Each structure stands twice: as C-alpha cells, then as structure tokens.
Amino acid sequence: MREPAGLEFSGVGRAFTVAGRHRQVLAGIDLTVAPGEVIALLGPSGCGKSTLLRLAAGLDSPTAGAVSVDGRPVRGIEPRCAVVFQEPRLLPWRTLFRNVAYGLPRGVTGAPARQEVEHWLSVVGLDAFAQHRPRQLSGGMAQRAALARALARRPGVLLLDEPFAALDALTRLRMQDLLAEVQREAGTTVLLVTHDADEALHLADRIVLLGPSEDPAAGSSIRLVLPVPGARPRDRGDSTLAELRASLLSELGVNIHGRIQA
Amino acid sequence: MSLTEERTAVAPKRTAARRAVGVVLPLLLLGVWQLLAGSGIYSPAQLPPPGEVASAFGELAGRGELWHHIAISTQRVLIGFALGAVLGLALGGLVGLSRTANAALSPTVQAIRAVPSLAWVPLLLLWLGVGETPKIVLVAIGAFFPVYATVSAALTHVDSHLTEVGRAYGRSGLRLVATVLFPAATPAILSGLRLGLAQGWLFLVAAELIASSMGLGFLLIDSQNTGRTDVMLLAIVLLAALGKLTDTLLGFAETRLLTARR
Ligand SMILES: Nc1ncnc2c1ncn2[C@@H]1O[C@H](COP(=O)(O)OP(=O)(O)OP(=O)(O)O)[C@@H](O)[C@H]1O
Ligand SMILES: [Mg+2]
C-alpha cells in the first residue's frame, strides 16, 4: 500500500483570461496538509474550490506559487493523487469492474489487478454489480464506483470535489460513513470540497474556509482555518460541534435563523 | 431485474412488428406502379408493368449475365468502400485529434468534398484509364467523405468530462485515444461507416454510367440505348435492393458491437 502523502500549497494563485479579460480567481493560498490528514474545503460557489483541487491533481497549473506533494512539485498529472469529481464520470462503455480497473496504477495487471479491483468493489459494497454498466446504476452506486476507482489508484492524496452533493440526504450520510471508514483503512490524506458544514464537521480534522477578499478583483484566499475538536469518527449529534457549526455558517453568510445575510 | 427481463422478452415481438410495417410502403408502391402501367397514361415503353420487369430479371438471370453485373458492381463498392473508409478513419482521426491538423487540412477537405461525383469522372479516366481502378477510386472518394466528416466531428465532440477523467487517471496520447476518445466516438464512427457505404453506391453508378462494359450502372445506360425500359427499371430496383442489403449487414454488425458494450 502506498503511504499517505503530504500536500502543500505555497503562495498559490490562479488567474484566468477570458475574452481578453484577466480574472484573478485564487491568490496567496498557503496551506500545508499533513500526511493522513482530512481537510474539508468550504466556501461560496464560484470562489475557486474546484480550481484549487485541480491544481493539486495537476489537471491545471498555478499562475503563481507552487503546489507540492511530499515535497516534490506537481508538474503535469500527479500520480500520487486521485480525483473524484462532482459527477461520477464513469466510462459508460465499460463494466463497473473495468471502470474501477481504470484507476489502477500503471503496471498493475493480471491476478493482482483483479484482486485489487474486487477488493475496492467490495469495500464500496458493489461486488455484486461488477458486470453492470454505469447506466444500470443509481446515482449513489455510480458515485461509490467512482470512489472505488480513485481508491484503486492507491493514492497518497485523495481529492474529492463535492462527491456527495448530488445525492439524496440519506445516501449522502451513508457515503460519508463509507468515506470515513475507507479513510481509516487506507490512511489516505483527503482534501474534500464540500458545501455542507455538517459533512465538514463530521469528517474533517481541519476545515479550511475559502472566500473572496475585501477587494473582489484580488481573488479568493483562505479566510479561516478551523481545527475540529475530537477524534474521528464523530458523533453527528455531538453538542460541542453545534457552536462550531453556527460560527461556520455565519462565516459562510448563512444566518442560523434561516435568513441570508446581505 | 424483472423489469429488464420483461422488456427483453417483449422487445423481439415489437421489433418484428415494426419491421413488418416497413414492408407496407414498398408493396403499396408496387400496387400503384401496376395500376399506373395498366391505366394507359404511359405507354408500355415508358412504364412497363412490374411483371415485365420480373420477366426481364428471369431472362437476364437465365443468361447468367445479370450475376456478372451484380458481382462486379458489388466488388467495386466493397473494395472502394474499404479503401475510402480506411482513409476516412485515418484522416478523420487525425483532424479530430489534432487542432493543428484540423486547421491545416479541414478547409481543403471541405472544398474537395463540394465537388460533385460526376465532375471527377473525366479526370479519373484521364489519369487512370478505363479499367477497374478509376471506378474503385471514385467509389473510394464517395465513401471517404461521410466517414471522414463523422469521425472527425465525433472525436472533437467527445465529452470533455470523460477526457478529463482519462487525463486525471494518467492517460495521455495514444492511451487516451484508445481508452476514452475512440470508445466514446464509436457509435458515431459506425454510423459514419454506414453513410460512407451508401455514398459508395451512389458514386459507383456515376462511374459505371460513363465508362464501363459491365455492372449495374452499365446495365442502366445500356438499357436506355436499346430502349429496354424493363431492364432499366430492373437495374434501379437492384441498386436499391443491394444498397439496402449491404446497409442492413453493416447495421447488424453495428448493433452487435454496440449491444456488446451496453
Ligand atoms: N478554465 C477556466 N477558464 C476560465 N475561468 C474559469 C475556468 N475554470 C474556472 N474558472 C472560473 O474560476 C472561478 C472559480 O471556479 P471554481 O469552479 O473553482 O469554483 P467553485 O468554488 O468550485 O464553485 P462551485 O462551488 O460552484 O463548484 C469561476 O468564476 C469560474 O468562472
Ligand atoms: Mg466546484
């Protein structure tokens, strides 16, 4: 098994030029994630959470600063990272088995490959569906398969971009428990983008709040880093978390009495 | 599970019924033809009744020459189609995968595509003589363009989400083509091949009308010269039937390939 990897953003910025206009999306991101740590990344829509995740995966490169995994700079696709996107994005022409096998690191073939795929399929509870096609699955099952595909890569860092956002509430809770369990088993470092404060409080060691600065043209940066007390897995009803939840929501601009602040 | 079983059980009956519906119109046309021929509006030299066409079929088949015409035409189409399809796949693949190739080649190819089939004939005769080569080349030209166009379009329009999955999981270059781009484009590529085959038949007639001593196109022009309208109609019916037959065969292959991955 691959060791969990550390992840570091130092002075990371990303600007896009769309139709000749320069737009700073991220600026001055400094964050060090320890190996095995679970970080939840929260922030308003459009603040650049997915962009930050893509930088870590090597799907995109920063216009300022540097991203490194275990001290080595990320250049091109990072083999020690695996991504789960907001949509399952399974390859529709492949069976589930072959979709999960798609995640295997290069060079893993034959019997070890088969065992590996079977292992992760059973971890996510889909061993009975190995020969099914993606379109024969429910949304939750497909997202579980996407998680298995990422895990098959034995990543040092697991990058999750709102992986449960499209699921119904009950399935989402189940998936959160599954993720906690898998994280414990594999020990992977996790960077989880989420919109859900409860999800963040349930799963993360630290919550990182991303948001725009006073000057909106300057791009988003880290507004707040919140360590979550208590060891994982946490009780969802834990009352000590209630206060944290309230302050988190107010940081996100949500009044806990149900009104949205200006 | 039971739902899908039920569906597969019902499906064959339904498709059989649907196919039977497809026979209604040809039978109707045959009836109208018979009525028109018998009505006296047209002379028998202008519109012989279906029965006469059938006996022309018997006459030519009995003399054995009909099979020669059919065989040589089919051979020209198959060889020409194979050549044109291979070239269309290769060039369409190149243009669909490389933006540079697209910018460099597609305007020229589009322009050449606009040349009508008959315009090629004198040039091909001049360059390639009167043997089999110019006919096969013309069929190849006809088959090339639909294949080229569908393959290049299909490859450029592959879902970028899936391509990103391929990249995120370490596939690039030929491995990305083989695991994501090509499989994603397969349904479109297959229908492009069918279009190419159909256009191959169209171009065949153009070739045989002008310079040949055998083939269904020759039969068509020869019957015009000898005033045998029955043979002329026979050639047209045979062209339609052969075109439909080869398309159906390719359609079977297409369905088998696509259901194998459903
Ligand atoms: N390839 C791109 N080209 C131009 N602009 C982009 C590109 N990718 C992202 N952006 C811009 O960067 C900003 C941040 O996008 P991003 O997808 O990272 O937001 P997000 O925080 O993930 O939002 P959400 O919570 O809605 O998913 C958006 O304004 C978006 O328009
Ligand atoms: Mg996003």
XYZ file of C-alpha atoms and ligand atoms in Angstrom:
556
model
C 0.000 0.000 0.000
C 1.132 3.475 -0.771
C 1.887 5.794 2.136
C -0.315 8.819 2.711
C 1.337 11.883 1.245
C 1.640 15.444 2.460
C 0.251 18.242 0.329
C 1.484 21.809 0.288
C 0.253 24.971 -1.381
C 2.657 27.869 -1.122
C 1.674 31.280 -2.383
C -0.614 29.661 -4.932
C -2.539 31.909 -7.278
C -4.554 31.193 -10.406
C -5.827 33.759 -12.864
C -7.855 33.121 -15.996
C -8.019 35.247 -19.077
C -11.446 35.025 -20.631
C -12.142 37.021 -23.794
C -9.073 39.159 -23.197
C -10.066 39.966 -19.614
C -7.836 38.959 -16.774
C -9.617 37.465 -13.769
C -7.835 36.523 -10.579
C -9.620 33.511 -9.064
C -7.176 32.378 -6.377
C -4.408 34.377 -4.715
C -1.893 33.792 -1.961
C -3.047 30.344 -0.899
C -0.754 28.918 1.779
C -1.773 25.579 3.214
C 0.130 22.570 4.482
C -1.767 19.315 4.769
C -0.078 16.636 6.866
C 0.025 13.030 5.637
C -3.147 11.231 6.682
C -4.980 14.444 7.498
C -8.540 15.104 6.323
C -9.187 18.667 5.211
C -12.618 19.982 4.294
C -12.587 22.905 1.905
C -15.619 25.160 2.238
C -16.560 28.369 0.516
C -19.215 30.159 -1.507
C -19.973 28.956 -5.016
C -17.517 30.181 -7.605
C -14.778 31.057 -5.108
C -12.316 28.625 -6.675
C -12.575 25.393 -4.666
C -12.615 23.160 -7.724
C -9.814 25.192 -9.221
C -7.662 24.581 -6.144
C -8.393 20.866 -6.301
C -7.492 20.727 -9.986
C -4.186 22.395 -9.188
C -3.400 19.659 -6.671
C -4.307 16.960 -9.205
C -2.099 18.526 -11.830
C -5.100 18.963 -14.145
C -4.297 22.675 -14.126
C -1.238 24.671 -13.156
C -0.965 27.768 -10.949
C -0.110 31.181 -12.354
C 1.710 31.990 -9.107
C 3.329 29.943 -6.348
C 3.710 26.186 -6.271
C 1.886 23.016 -5.279
C 3.884 20.076 -3.985
C 3.099 16.541 -2.891
C 5.515 15.109 -0.341
C 7.872 17.975 -1.070
C 8.027 17.321 -4.806
C 6.427 19.938 -7.032
C 3.345 18.904 -9.012
C 4.120 19.030 -12.729
C 1.512 17.597 -15.043
C -0.839 14.891 -13.807
C 0.170 13.947 -10.285
C 0.397 10.139 -9.973
C 0.110 10.277 -6.179
C -3.299 11.979 -6.332
C -6.664 10.567 -7.332
C -9.743 12.662 -8.060
C -13.433 12.005 -7.536
C -15.451 14.590 -9.423
C -18.819 16.019 -8.529
C -20.384 13.726 -11.143
C -19.404 10.032 -11.199
C -17.948 10.341 -14.725
C -17.768 6.581 -15.236
C -16.889 5.433 -18.734
C -20.315 4.296 -19.991
C -18.984 1.580 -22.301
C -17.078 -0.197 -19.540
C -18.468 -2.507 -16.885
C -18.110 -1.395 -13.272
C -15.254 -3.821 -12.875
C -13.373 -2.305 -15.787
C -14.218 1.202 -14.635
C -12.619 0.537 -11.274
C -9.688 -1.154 -13.010
C -9.198 2.084 -14.949
C -7.952 3.614 -11.705
C -5.203 1.050 -11.132
C -1.689 2.424 -11.258
C 0.244 1.674 -14.416
C 1.871 -1.726 -14.371
C -0.660 -3.443 -12.106
C -2.077 -6.267 -14.250
C -3.234 -9.867 -14.100
C -4.280 -11.533 -10.871
C -3.122 -8.738 -8.515
C -5.128 -6.259 -10.571
C -8.230 -8.428 -10.380
C -7.869 -8.847 -6.624
C -7.366 -5.145 -6.164
C -10.485 -4.261 -8.141
C -12.549 -6.887 -6.342
C -11.304 -5.569 -3.014
C -12.352 -1.979 -3.673
C -15.662 -3.032 -5.213
C -16.475 -4.919 -2.037
C -15.309 -2.037 0.165
C -17.869 0.225 -1.517
C -20.439 -2.586 -1.462
C -20.699 -3.105 -5.200
C -19.176 -6.575 -5.593
C -22.493 -7.915 -6.873
C -22.546 -5.309 -9.624
C -19.097 -5.865 -11.121
C -20.503 -6.745 -14.533
C -23.100 -3.965 -14.649
C -22.808 -0.932 -16.861
C -22.838 2.561 -15.352
C -26.281 3.382 -16.762
C -27.732 0.450 -14.837
C -26.755 2.041 -11.522
C -28.342 4.606 -9.264
C -26.569 7.904 -8.670
C -25.278 6.778 -5.290
C -23.961 3.498 -6.661
C -22.228 5.282 -9.518
C -20.577 7.696 -7.105
C -19.443 4.749 -4.965
C -17.911 3.182 -8.063
C -16.134 6.459 -8.796
C -14.757 6.378 -5.249
C -13.574 2.782 -5.759
C -11.859 3.822 -8.988
C -9.999 6.566 -7.143
C -9.037 4.204 -4.323
C -7.756 1.609 -6.787
C -5.084 4.135 -7.662
C -3.822 3.749 -4.067
C -3.414 7.492 -3.881
C -1.270 9.322 -1.384
C -3.819 12.135 -1.544
C -7.497 11.654 -2.315
C -9.066 14.731 -3.905
C -12.846 14.855 -3.623
C -14.818 17.582 -5.365
C -18.256 17.695 -3.738
C -18.592 13.976 -4.359
C -21.871 13.597 -2.489
C -23.555 16.865 -3.412
C -25.916 15.332 -5.948
C -27.074 12.527 -3.668
C -30.187 12.388 -1.517
C -29.755 13.110 2.191
C -29.791 9.506 3.387
C -27.405 8.238 0.708
C -25.162 11.176 1.498
C -24.926 10.191 5.171
C -24.111 6.607 4.172
C -21.438 7.792 1.775
C -19.887 9.975 4.453
C -19.625 6.988 6.779
C -18.171 4.922 3.970
C -15.581 7.590 3.247
C -14.625 7.804 6.939
C -14.234 4.025 7.031
C -12.193 3.849 3.849
C -10.004 6.709 5.003
C -9.315 4.837 8.222
C -8.463 1.670 6.309
C -6.257 3.281 3.665
C -4.958 6.093 5.844
C -5.007 8.427 2.848
C -4.701 12.163 3.046
C -8.019 13.682 1.961
C -8.891 17.069 0.531
C -12.664 17.234 0.437
C -14.502 20.100 -1.209
C -17.992 20.449 0.202
C -20.888 22.866 0.571
C -22.144 21.042 3.595
C -20.995 22.345 7.017
C -22.201 19.183 8.762
C -20.306 16.986 6.356
C -17.168 19.015 7.040
C -17.624 18.793 10.802
C -18.288 15.077 10.674
C -15.319 14.111 8.521
C -12.529 16.664 8.731
C -9.579 17.263 11.030
C -9.471 20.860 9.873
C -11.923 22.983 7.960
C -10.486 25.488 5.524
C -12.735 28.329 4.542
C -12.040 29.838 1.148
C -13.544 33.161 0.193
C -13.164 36.429 -1.691
C -11.077 39.189 -0.136
C -12.279 42.747 0.574
C -11.180 43.648 -2.926
C -13.215 41.274 -5.129
C -10.738 41.637 -8.010
C -7.902 40.231 -5.890
C -9.183 36.661 -5.971
C -10.126 34.240 -3.200
C -7.834 33.249 -0.417
C -8.059 31.330 2.837
C -10.375 33.213 5.236
C -10.204 30.830 8.161
C -8.691 27.514 9.222
C -10.752 25.755 11.840
C -9.433 22.706 13.681
C -12.293 20.376 14.561
C -12.005 19.051 18.130
C -12.327 15.352 18.908
C -11.168 12.272 17.109
C -12.907 10.907 14.040
C -15.407 9.318 13.604
C -17.504 11.902 15.309
C -20.992 11.577 16.607
C -23.297 13.546 14.353
C -25.276 14.750 17.377
C -22.206 15.968 19.280
C -23.274 19.160 21.063
C -19.759 20.664 21.204
C -19.891 20.854 17.431
C -23.102 22.874 17.438
C -21.311 26.086 18.333
C -18.653 25.479 15.698
C -21.366 24.827 13.171
C -23.076 28.120 13.957
C -19.877 30.122 13.564
C -19.023 28.268 10.373
C -22.419 29.003 8.893
C -22.231 32.640 9.838
C -18.810 32.840 8.185
C -20.427 31.375 5.078
C -23.027 34.122 5.244
C -25.898 31.989 6.455
C -27.884 33.212 9.430
C -28.714 30.221 11.601
C -32.246 31.531 11.978
C -32.709 30.934 8.310
C -32.106 34.365 6.810
C -29.312 35.050 4.394
C -27.139 37.991 5.367
C -26.504 40.761 2.903
C -34.111 -7.029 -12.733
C -37.536 -8.418 -13.533
C -38.353 -5.207 -15.335
C -35.429 -5.564 -17.734
C -36.231 -9.238 -18.298
C -39.762 -8.352 -19.213
C -38.529 -5.689 -21.549
C -36.164 -8.038 -23.387
C -38.963 -10.608 -23.708
C -41.356 -8.129 -25.270
C -38.802 -6.422 -27.482
C -38.351 -9.053 -30.255
C -42.084 -9.217 -30.955
C -42.292 -5.465 -31.135
C -39.303 -5.046 -33.433
C -40.622 -7.801 -35.695
C -43.917 -5.958 -35.937
C -42.094 -2.719 -36.656
C -40.067 -4.355 -39.431
C -43.237 -5.748 -40.977
C -44.610 -2.204 -41.137
C -41.609 -1.281 -43.293
C -42.793 -3.686 -45.996
C -46.160 -1.945 -46.375
C -44.902 1.037 -48.351
C -42.921 -0.953 -50.970
C -45.988 -3.177 -51.541
C -48.132 -0.072 -51.896
C -45.694 1.419 -54.406
C -45.764 -1.839 -56.349
C -49.548 -1.645 -56.440
C -49.510 1.953 -57.664
C -46.933 1.021 -60.309
C -49.148 -1.834 -61.525
C -52.192 0.454 -61.652
C -50.355 3.240 -63.488
C -48.887 0.815 -66.002
C -52.315 -0.633 -66.697
C -54.112 2.734 -66.828
C -52.874 3.717 -70.268
C -51.433 7.044 -69.116
C -47.989 5.789 -70.025
C -47.095 3.551 -72.924
C -45.515 0.174 -72.036
C -42.234 1.538 -73.440
C -42.388 4.325 -70.873
C -43.616 2.312 -67.920
C -43.697 -1.471 -68.248
C -45.706 -3.260 -65.528
C -43.870 -4.988 -62.669
C -44.472 -8.370 -64.249
C -42.379 -7.435 -67.268
C -39.542 -6.281 -65.076
C -39.718 -9.602 -63.262
C -39.511 -11.492 -66.531
C -36.573 -9.316 -67.614
C -34.977 -10.435 -64.380
C -35.639 -14.054 -65.301
C -34.284 -13.542 -68.798
C -31.038 -11.861 -67.715
C -30.544 -14.175 -64.773
C -31.108 -17.171 -67.025
C -28.417 -15.996 -69.398
C -26.133 -15.591 -66.412
C -25.091 -12.061 -67.303
C -27.119 -10.489 -64.500
C -24.951 -12.152 -61.865
C -21.891 -10.766 -63.570
C -23.267 -7.237 -63.414
C -24.222 -7.626 -59.776
C -20.934 -9.248 -58.817
C -18.738 -6.658 -60.485
C -20.722 -3.746 -59.034
C -20.666 -5.228 -55.548
C -16.951 -5.894 -55.825
C -16.252 -2.311 -56.865
C -18.308 -0.967 -53.995
C -16.730 -3.223 -51.396
C -13.128 -2.558 -52.430
C -13.747 1.148 -52.918
C -15.604 1.404 -49.637
C -12.820 -0.380 -47.777
C -10.222 1.997 -49.190
C -12.305 5.113 -48.616
C -13.297 4.040 -45.102
C -9.700 3.343 -44.053
C -8.578 6.700 -45.414
C -11.575 8.455 -43.864
C -10.839 6.878 -40.495
C -7.184 7.832 -40.687
C -7.612 11.410 -41.869
C -10.779 11.995 -39.828
C -8.940 10.659 -36.791
C -6.015 12.976 -37.397
C -8.226 16.037 -37.878
C -10.427 15.105 -34.908
C -7.485 14.630 -32.575
C -5.113 17.381 -33.570
C -6.135 21.007 -33.706
C -3.159 21.768 -35.917
C -4.144 19.084 -38.409
C -7.701 20.364 -38.244
C -6.651 23.938 -39.041
C -4.314 22.798 -41.802
C -6.497 20.205 -43.515
C -10.179 20.735 -42.943
C -10.750 23.804 -45.195
C -9.182 21.991 -48.143
C -11.026 18.754 -47.479
C -14.311 20.646 -47.169
C -13.689 22.285 -50.532
C -12.854 18.993 -52.252
C -15.945 17.495 -50.683
C -18.094 20.021 -52.534
C -17.021 18.585 -55.926
C -19.961 16.602 -57.389
C -19.317 12.940 -58.118
C -19.721 13.271 -61.884
C -17.102 16.010 -62.034
C -14.442 13.507 -61.011
C -15.161 11.061 -63.793
C -13.364 12.695 -66.751
C -10.319 13.418 -64.632
C -10.117 9.890 -63.281
C -10.480 8.450 -66.777
C -7.720 10.692 -67.974
C -5.392 9.745 -65.188
C -6.266 6.140 -64.508
C -7.516 4.814 -67.843
C -10.718 2.864 -68.352
C -10.024 -0.230 -66.227
C -11.257 -1.047 -62.758
C -9.046 1.493 -60.988
C -10.951 4.710 -61.794
C -14.253 3.122 -60.743
C -12.873 1.864 -57.461
C -11.196 5.194 -56.820
C -14.441 7.057 -57.437
C -16.295 4.787 -55.006
C -13.488 5.335 -52.515
C -13.862 9.099 -52.898
C -17.594 8.748 -52.296
C -17.137 6.583 -49.205
C -14.318 8.704 -47.833
C -16.164 11.952 -47.122
C -19.001 10.785 -44.844
C -16.547 8.646 -42.875
C -14.050 11.479 -42.642
C -16.684 14.004 -41.587
C -18.361 11.876 -38.913
C -15.109 10.559 -37.453
C -13.508 13.988 -37.151
C -16.674 15.537 -35.701
C -17.217 12.669 -33.267
C -13.664 12.855 -31.956
C -13.749 16.631 -31.493
C -17.024 16.426 -29.595
C -16.152 13.755 -27.057
C -17.452 14.770 -23.623
C -14.646 16.823 -22.068
C -15.598 15.436 -18.656
C -14.611 11.954 -19.789
C -11.394 13.144 -21.396
C -10.552 14.812 -18.110
C -11.101 11.534 -16.276
C -8.665 9.898 -18.666
C -6.085 12.594 -18.038
C -6.637 12.570 -14.274
C -6.004 8.827 -14.287
C -2.714 9.211 -16.090
C -3.764 8.551 -19.701
C -2.331 10.723 -22.414
C -1.500 10.454 -26.098
C -2.395 7.151 -27.717
C -3.533 5.612 -24.431
C -6.049 8.426 -24.006
C -7.246 7.872 -27.573
C -7.588 4.135 -27.045
C -9.294 4.249 -23.649
C -11.519 7.338 -23.913
C -11.686 9.158 -27.219
C -12.120 6.231 -29.574
C -14.651 4.267 -27.487
C -16.651 7.440 -26.854
C -16.777 8.150 -30.580
C -17.529 4.568 -31.661
C -21.319 4.909 -32.189
C -20.812 7.971 -34.399
C -17.955 6.303 -36.253
C -20.138 3.279 -37.014
C -22.939 5.399 -38.415
C -20.354 7.276 -40.457
C -19.289 3.973 -42.000
C -22.878 3.246 -42.978
C -23.221 6.654 -44.588
C -19.955 6.044 -46.428
C -21.179 2.737 -47.789
C -24.405 4.319 -49.018
C -22.498 7.103 -50.730
C -20.153 4.487 -52.233
C -23.139 3.018 -54.131
C -24.141 6.468 -55.363
C -20.672 7.133 -56.719
C -20.486 3.667 -58.257
C -23.355 4.446 -60.573
C -21.674 7.692 -61.603
C -18.559 5.706 -62.526
C -20.371 2.940 -64.358
C -22.702 5.244 -66.250
C -19.853 6.751 -68.150
C -17.168 4.275 -68.896
C -17.819 0.605 -68.386
C -18.966 -2.534 -70.118
C -20.245 -4.255 -67.003
C -22.046 -3.517 -63.795
C -25.485 -2.259 -62.856
C -24.696 1.307 -63.937
C -23.721 -0.022 -67.341
C -26.940 -2.031 -67.470
C -28.807 1.192 -66.802
C -27.180 3.179 -69.608
C -27.206 0.210 -71.999
C -30.925 -0.354 -71.493
C -31.508 3.297 -72.278
C -29.650 2.909 -75.560
C -31.529 -0.272 -76.501
C -34.911 1.044 -75.335
C -35.376 -1.701 -72.751
C -37.248 0.218 -70.049
C -37.942 -3.032 -68.208
C -34.198 -3.661 -67.819
C -33.703 -0.052 -66.778
C -36.266 -0.414 -64.000
C -34.732 -3.736 -63.050
C -31.304 -2.113 -62.652
C -32.793 0.615 -60.470
C -34.626 -1.883 -58.282
C -31.462 -3.977 -57.970
C -29.361 -0.955 -56.986
C -31.885 -0.069 -54.312
C -32.040 -3.647 -53.053
C -28.264 -4.130 -52.979
C -27.714 -0.793 -51.259
C -30.288 -1.702 -48.647
C -28.858 -5.194 -48.231
C -25.277 -4.088 -47.617
C -26.512 -1.346 -45.282
C -28.535 -3.881 -43.332
C -25.497 -6.156 -42.980
C -23.385 -3.280 -41.699
C -26.278 -2.293 -39.444
C -26.287 -5.779 -37.915
C -22.568 -5.531 -37.211
C -23.154 -2.105 -35.682
C -25.921 -3.323 -33.383
C -23.869 -6.299 -32.279
C -20.871 -4.129 -31.484
C -22.915 -1.589 -29.579
C -25.053 -4.022 -27.594
C -21.901 -5.855 -26.563
C -20.987 -2.804 -24.527
C -24.376 -1.878 -23.187
N -10.999 27.007 -17.325
C -11.489 28.176 -16.856
N -11.479 29.277 -17.618
C -11.952 30.442 -17.162
N -12.466 30.613 -15.946
C -12.513 29.559 -15.121
C -12.025 28.278 -15.536
N -12.188 27.414 -14.510
C -12.752 28.130 -13.518
N -12.943 29.416 -13.876
C -13.526 30.465 -13.043
O -12.977 30.362 -11.761
C -13.971 30.633 -10.793
C -13.949 29.563 -9.749
O -14.400 28.361 -10.324
P -14.484 27.013 -9.481
O -15.119 26.004 -10.353
O -13.158 26.715 -8.929
O -15.464 27.446 -8.316
P -16.017 26.551 -7.119
O -15.607 27.206 -5.860
O -15.639 25.148 -7.309
O -17.565 26.745 -7.306
P -18.751 25.695 -7.016
O -18.901 25.625 -5.544
O -19.948 26.318 -7.651
O -18.356 24.399 -7.641
C -15.291 30.760 -11.511
O -15.646 32.111 -11.556
C -15.007 30.257 -12.893
O -15.696 31.032 -13.832
Mg -16.692 23.354 -7.884
